[in-house]
Coordinates of C-alpha atoms and ligand atoms in Angstrom, one line a residue:
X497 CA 61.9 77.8 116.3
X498 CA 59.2 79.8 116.5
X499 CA 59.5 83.1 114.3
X500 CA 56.6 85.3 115.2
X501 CA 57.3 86.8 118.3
X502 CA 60.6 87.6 116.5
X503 CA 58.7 89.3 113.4
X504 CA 56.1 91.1 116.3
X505 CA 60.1 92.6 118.6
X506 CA 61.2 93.8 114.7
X507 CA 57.7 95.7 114.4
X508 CA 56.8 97.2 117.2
X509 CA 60.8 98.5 117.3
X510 CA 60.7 100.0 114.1
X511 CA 57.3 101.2 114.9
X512 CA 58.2 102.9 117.4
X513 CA 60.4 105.1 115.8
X514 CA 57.0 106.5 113.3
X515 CA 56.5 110.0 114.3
X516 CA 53.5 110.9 112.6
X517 CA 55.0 113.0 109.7
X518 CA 55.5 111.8 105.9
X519 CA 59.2 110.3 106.8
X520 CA 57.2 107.2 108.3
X521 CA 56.5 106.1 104.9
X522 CA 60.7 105.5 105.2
X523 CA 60.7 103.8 107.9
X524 CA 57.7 101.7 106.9
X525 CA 60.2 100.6 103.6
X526 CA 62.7 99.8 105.8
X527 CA 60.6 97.4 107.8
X528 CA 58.5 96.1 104.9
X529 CA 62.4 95.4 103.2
X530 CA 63.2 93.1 106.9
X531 CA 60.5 90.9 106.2
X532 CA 61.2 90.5 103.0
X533 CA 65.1 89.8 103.3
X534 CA 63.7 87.0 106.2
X535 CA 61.5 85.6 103.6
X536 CA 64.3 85.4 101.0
X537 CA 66.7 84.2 103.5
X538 CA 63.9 80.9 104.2
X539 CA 63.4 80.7 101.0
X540 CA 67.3 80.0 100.5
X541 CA 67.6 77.9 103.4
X542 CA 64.8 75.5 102.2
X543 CA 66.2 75.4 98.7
X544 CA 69.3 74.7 99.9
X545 CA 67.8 72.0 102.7
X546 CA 69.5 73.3 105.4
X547 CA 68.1 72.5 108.5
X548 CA 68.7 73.1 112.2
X549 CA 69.7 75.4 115.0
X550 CA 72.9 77.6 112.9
X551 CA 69.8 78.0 110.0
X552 CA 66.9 79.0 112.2
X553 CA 69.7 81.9 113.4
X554 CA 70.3 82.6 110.0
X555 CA 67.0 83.5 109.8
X556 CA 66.5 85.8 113.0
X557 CA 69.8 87.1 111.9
X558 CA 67.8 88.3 108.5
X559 CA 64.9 89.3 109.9
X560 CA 66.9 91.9 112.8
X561 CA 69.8 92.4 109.9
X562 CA 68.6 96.2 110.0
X563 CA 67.6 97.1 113.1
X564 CA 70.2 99.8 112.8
X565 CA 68.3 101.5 110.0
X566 CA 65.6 102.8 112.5
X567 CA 67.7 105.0 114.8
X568 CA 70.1 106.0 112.0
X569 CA 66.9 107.5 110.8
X570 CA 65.8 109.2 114.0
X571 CA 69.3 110.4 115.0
X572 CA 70.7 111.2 111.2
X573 CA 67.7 112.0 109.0
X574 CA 69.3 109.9 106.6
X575 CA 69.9 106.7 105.2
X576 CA 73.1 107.3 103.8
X577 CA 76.2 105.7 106.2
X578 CA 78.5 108.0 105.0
X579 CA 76.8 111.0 106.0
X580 CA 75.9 109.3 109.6
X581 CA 77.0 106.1 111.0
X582 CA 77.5 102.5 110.3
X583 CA 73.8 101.2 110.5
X584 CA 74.8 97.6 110.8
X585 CA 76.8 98.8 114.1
X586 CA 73.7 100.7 114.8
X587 CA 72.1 97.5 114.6
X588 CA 74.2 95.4 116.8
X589 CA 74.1 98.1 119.7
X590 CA 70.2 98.1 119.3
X591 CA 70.0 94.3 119.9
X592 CA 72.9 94.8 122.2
X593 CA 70.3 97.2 123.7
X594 CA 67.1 94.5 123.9
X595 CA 66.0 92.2 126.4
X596 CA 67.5 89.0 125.0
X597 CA 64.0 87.4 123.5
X598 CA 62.9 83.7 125.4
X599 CA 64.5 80.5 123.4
X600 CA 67.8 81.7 122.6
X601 CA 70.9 81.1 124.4
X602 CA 73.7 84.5 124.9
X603 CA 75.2 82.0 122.4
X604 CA 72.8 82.2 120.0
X605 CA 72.0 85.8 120.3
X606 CA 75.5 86.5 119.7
X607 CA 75.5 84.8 116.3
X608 CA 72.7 86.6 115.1
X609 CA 74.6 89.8 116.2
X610 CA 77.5 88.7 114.5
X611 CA 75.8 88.1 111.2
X612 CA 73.9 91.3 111.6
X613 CA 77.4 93.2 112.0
X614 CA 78.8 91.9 109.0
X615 CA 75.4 92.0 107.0
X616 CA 76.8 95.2 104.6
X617 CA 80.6 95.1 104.7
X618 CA 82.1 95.3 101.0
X619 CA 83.6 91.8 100.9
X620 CA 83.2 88.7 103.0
X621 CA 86.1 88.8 105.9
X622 CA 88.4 85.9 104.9
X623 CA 89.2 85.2 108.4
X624 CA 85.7 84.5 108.9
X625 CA 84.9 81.3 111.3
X626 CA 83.7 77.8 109.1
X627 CA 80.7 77.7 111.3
X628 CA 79.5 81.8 111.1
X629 CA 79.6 81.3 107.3
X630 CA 76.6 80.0 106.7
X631 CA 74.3 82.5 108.9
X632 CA 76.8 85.7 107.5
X633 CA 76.7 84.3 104.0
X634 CA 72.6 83.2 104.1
X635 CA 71.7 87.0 105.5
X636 CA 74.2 88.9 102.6
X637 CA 72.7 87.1 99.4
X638 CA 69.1 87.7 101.1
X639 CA 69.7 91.3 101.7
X640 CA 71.7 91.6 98.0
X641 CA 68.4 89.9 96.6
X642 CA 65.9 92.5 98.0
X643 CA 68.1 95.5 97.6
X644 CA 68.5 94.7 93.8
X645 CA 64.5 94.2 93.7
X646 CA 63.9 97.8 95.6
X647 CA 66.4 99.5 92.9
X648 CA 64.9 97.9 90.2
X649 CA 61.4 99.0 90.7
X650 CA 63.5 102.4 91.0
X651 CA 65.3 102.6 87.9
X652 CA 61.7 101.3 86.0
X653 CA 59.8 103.6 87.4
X654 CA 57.8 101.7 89.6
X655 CA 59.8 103.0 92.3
X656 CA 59.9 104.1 96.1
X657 CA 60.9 107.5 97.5
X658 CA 64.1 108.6 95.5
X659 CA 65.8 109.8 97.9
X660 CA 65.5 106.8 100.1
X661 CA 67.3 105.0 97.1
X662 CA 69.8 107.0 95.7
X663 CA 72.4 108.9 97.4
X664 CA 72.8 111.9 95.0
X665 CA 73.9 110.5 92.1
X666 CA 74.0 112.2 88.5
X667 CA 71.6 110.3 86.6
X668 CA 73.0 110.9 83.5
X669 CA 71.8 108.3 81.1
X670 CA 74.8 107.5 79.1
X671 CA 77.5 107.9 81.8
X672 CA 79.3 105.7 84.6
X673 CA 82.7 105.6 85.9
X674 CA 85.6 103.7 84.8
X675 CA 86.8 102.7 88.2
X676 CA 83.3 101.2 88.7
X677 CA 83.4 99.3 84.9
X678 CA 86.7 97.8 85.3
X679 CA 85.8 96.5 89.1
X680 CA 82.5 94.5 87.4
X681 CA 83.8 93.7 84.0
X682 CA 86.7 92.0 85.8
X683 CA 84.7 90.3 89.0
X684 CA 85.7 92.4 91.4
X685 CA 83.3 94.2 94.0
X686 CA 82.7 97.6 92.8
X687 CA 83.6 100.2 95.1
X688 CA 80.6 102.9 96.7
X689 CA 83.5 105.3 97.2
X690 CA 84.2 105.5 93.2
X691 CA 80.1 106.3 92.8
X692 CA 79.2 109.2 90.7
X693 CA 76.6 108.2 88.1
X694 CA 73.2 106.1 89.1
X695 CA 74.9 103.8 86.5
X696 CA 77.7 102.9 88.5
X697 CA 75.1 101.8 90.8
X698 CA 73.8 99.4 88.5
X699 CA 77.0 98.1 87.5
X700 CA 77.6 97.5 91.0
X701 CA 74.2 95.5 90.9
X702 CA 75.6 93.5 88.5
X703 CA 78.7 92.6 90.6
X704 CA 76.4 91.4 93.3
X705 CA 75.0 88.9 91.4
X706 CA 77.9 87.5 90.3
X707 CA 78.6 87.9 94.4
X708 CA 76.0 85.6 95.7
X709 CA 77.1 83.0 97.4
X710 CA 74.2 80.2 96.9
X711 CA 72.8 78.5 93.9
X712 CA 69.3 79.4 94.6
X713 CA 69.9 83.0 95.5
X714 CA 71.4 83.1 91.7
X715 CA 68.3 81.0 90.5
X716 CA 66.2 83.6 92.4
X717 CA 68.0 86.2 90.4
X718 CA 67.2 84.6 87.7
X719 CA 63.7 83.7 88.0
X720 CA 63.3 87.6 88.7
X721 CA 65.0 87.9 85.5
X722 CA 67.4 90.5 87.6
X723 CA 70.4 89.9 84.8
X724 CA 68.5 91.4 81.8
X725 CA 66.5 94.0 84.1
X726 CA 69.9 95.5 85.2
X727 CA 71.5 95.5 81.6
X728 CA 67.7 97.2 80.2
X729 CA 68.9 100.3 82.2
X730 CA 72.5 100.5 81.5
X731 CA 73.3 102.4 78.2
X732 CA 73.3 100.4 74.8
X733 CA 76.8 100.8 74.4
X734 CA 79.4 98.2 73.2
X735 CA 81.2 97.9 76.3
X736 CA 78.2 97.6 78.3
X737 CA 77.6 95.0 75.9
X738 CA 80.3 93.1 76.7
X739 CA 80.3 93.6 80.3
X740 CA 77.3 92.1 80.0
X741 CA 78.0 88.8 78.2
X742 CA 81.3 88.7 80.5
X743 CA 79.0 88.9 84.1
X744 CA 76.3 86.2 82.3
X745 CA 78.7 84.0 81.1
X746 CA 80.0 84.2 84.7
X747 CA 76.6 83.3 86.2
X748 CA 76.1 80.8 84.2
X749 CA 79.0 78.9 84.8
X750 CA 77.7 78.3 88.4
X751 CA 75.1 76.7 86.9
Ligands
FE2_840 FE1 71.4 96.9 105.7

């Protein structure tokens, strides 16, 4: 499949929501963080030699997973989903919206939609079809991947707009909730709605990467040395410590 004129329909749509004031340099993150979730998403399919029609969706369905992002922006001012609206919906009823582009079948399109709708819900859904899995699945651990690379620049002070990150959390440096702690320290998915501290975020962030679903999206963790990055800016406490050991020992048991 031929991905450009894909890549050029996700440009000139996000493009066209720039308005000329300093909120395009948003929208600009947003678009820059597509292409990089596509990249990550080939980069897993390769590693993972997975060939074919369901992979080159996977694909499409990473490059278009945020589409919704772009009129969330214009209609809500925000990125936050709690204060506006579902962007991943957003995103299916913008495709929804397009021409369908040449080469694909309703078929087709309708995978990528799917994958694109289910991109950001908290856990997989179990009742999720054998042959959806992959392009769901493949789009999720590329997104994950990106996100934790966005934060981390963030938290190291390397970082993009803050307010594009980080919903209004206390950034207290020694604090995070327990609700969040016990979800990670036990493998659980930590829970947005129990968010208070930027901590909890990165405890969350730890939870993802015991999350991913492929053995290259962990070794491309890894290689980004994401594990020890995550712990450097989590307090130096004992039970961070152990939390710690418990996710790594974890990760590397997939090894
Ligand atoms: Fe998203």
């Amino acid at each position: 499949m031929l991905f450009g004129p894909h890549v050029a329909v996700l440009r000139s749509f996000a493009e066209s929501h720039l308005t000329g004031g300093p909120d395009d340099a948003l929208i600009l993150l947003k678009l820059e963080h597509s292409l990089r979730v596509f990249d990550n998403a080939g980069h897993i399919l390769d590693a993972e030699g997975v060939k074919g029609r369901m992979a080159d969706l996977a694909r499409l369905a990473a490059l278009y997973h945020d589409m919704g992002r772009f009129p969330q922006y214009a209609r809500y001012r925000t990125f936050n989903d709690r204060d506006s609206a579902n962007h991943a919906r957003l995103g299916v009823l913008a495709l929804r919206g397009m021409e369908m582009p040449p080469g694909l079948s309703g078929h087709d399109w309708r995978i990528v939609r799917f994958a694109v709708a289910q991109h950001n819900a908290k856990s997989l859904n179990p009742a999720l079809p054998a042959r959806l899995e992959l392009p769901v699945t493949v789009v999720r651990d590329a997104d994950k991947l990106d996100i934790i690379r966005i934060l981390l620049d963030h938290f190291e002070g390397n970082g993009e707009p803050s307010q594009a990150v980080i919903h209004r959390l206390d950034d207290a440096p020694d604090l995070y909730s327990e609700e969040i702690y016990d979800a990670i320290i036990n493998g659980r998915t930590g829970d947005y709605r129990h968010m208070r501290y930027a901590n909890d975020f990165k405890l969350l962030l730890m939870g993802w990467l015991d999350g991913l679903r492929y053995r290259s999206s962990l070794d491309m963790a890894l290689e980004r040395n994401y594990p020890a990055r995550l712990l450097a800016q989590l307090p130096n406490d004992a039970r961070i410590r152990r939390l710690g050991d418990a996710a790594l020992s974890r990760i590397s048991s997939c090894a």
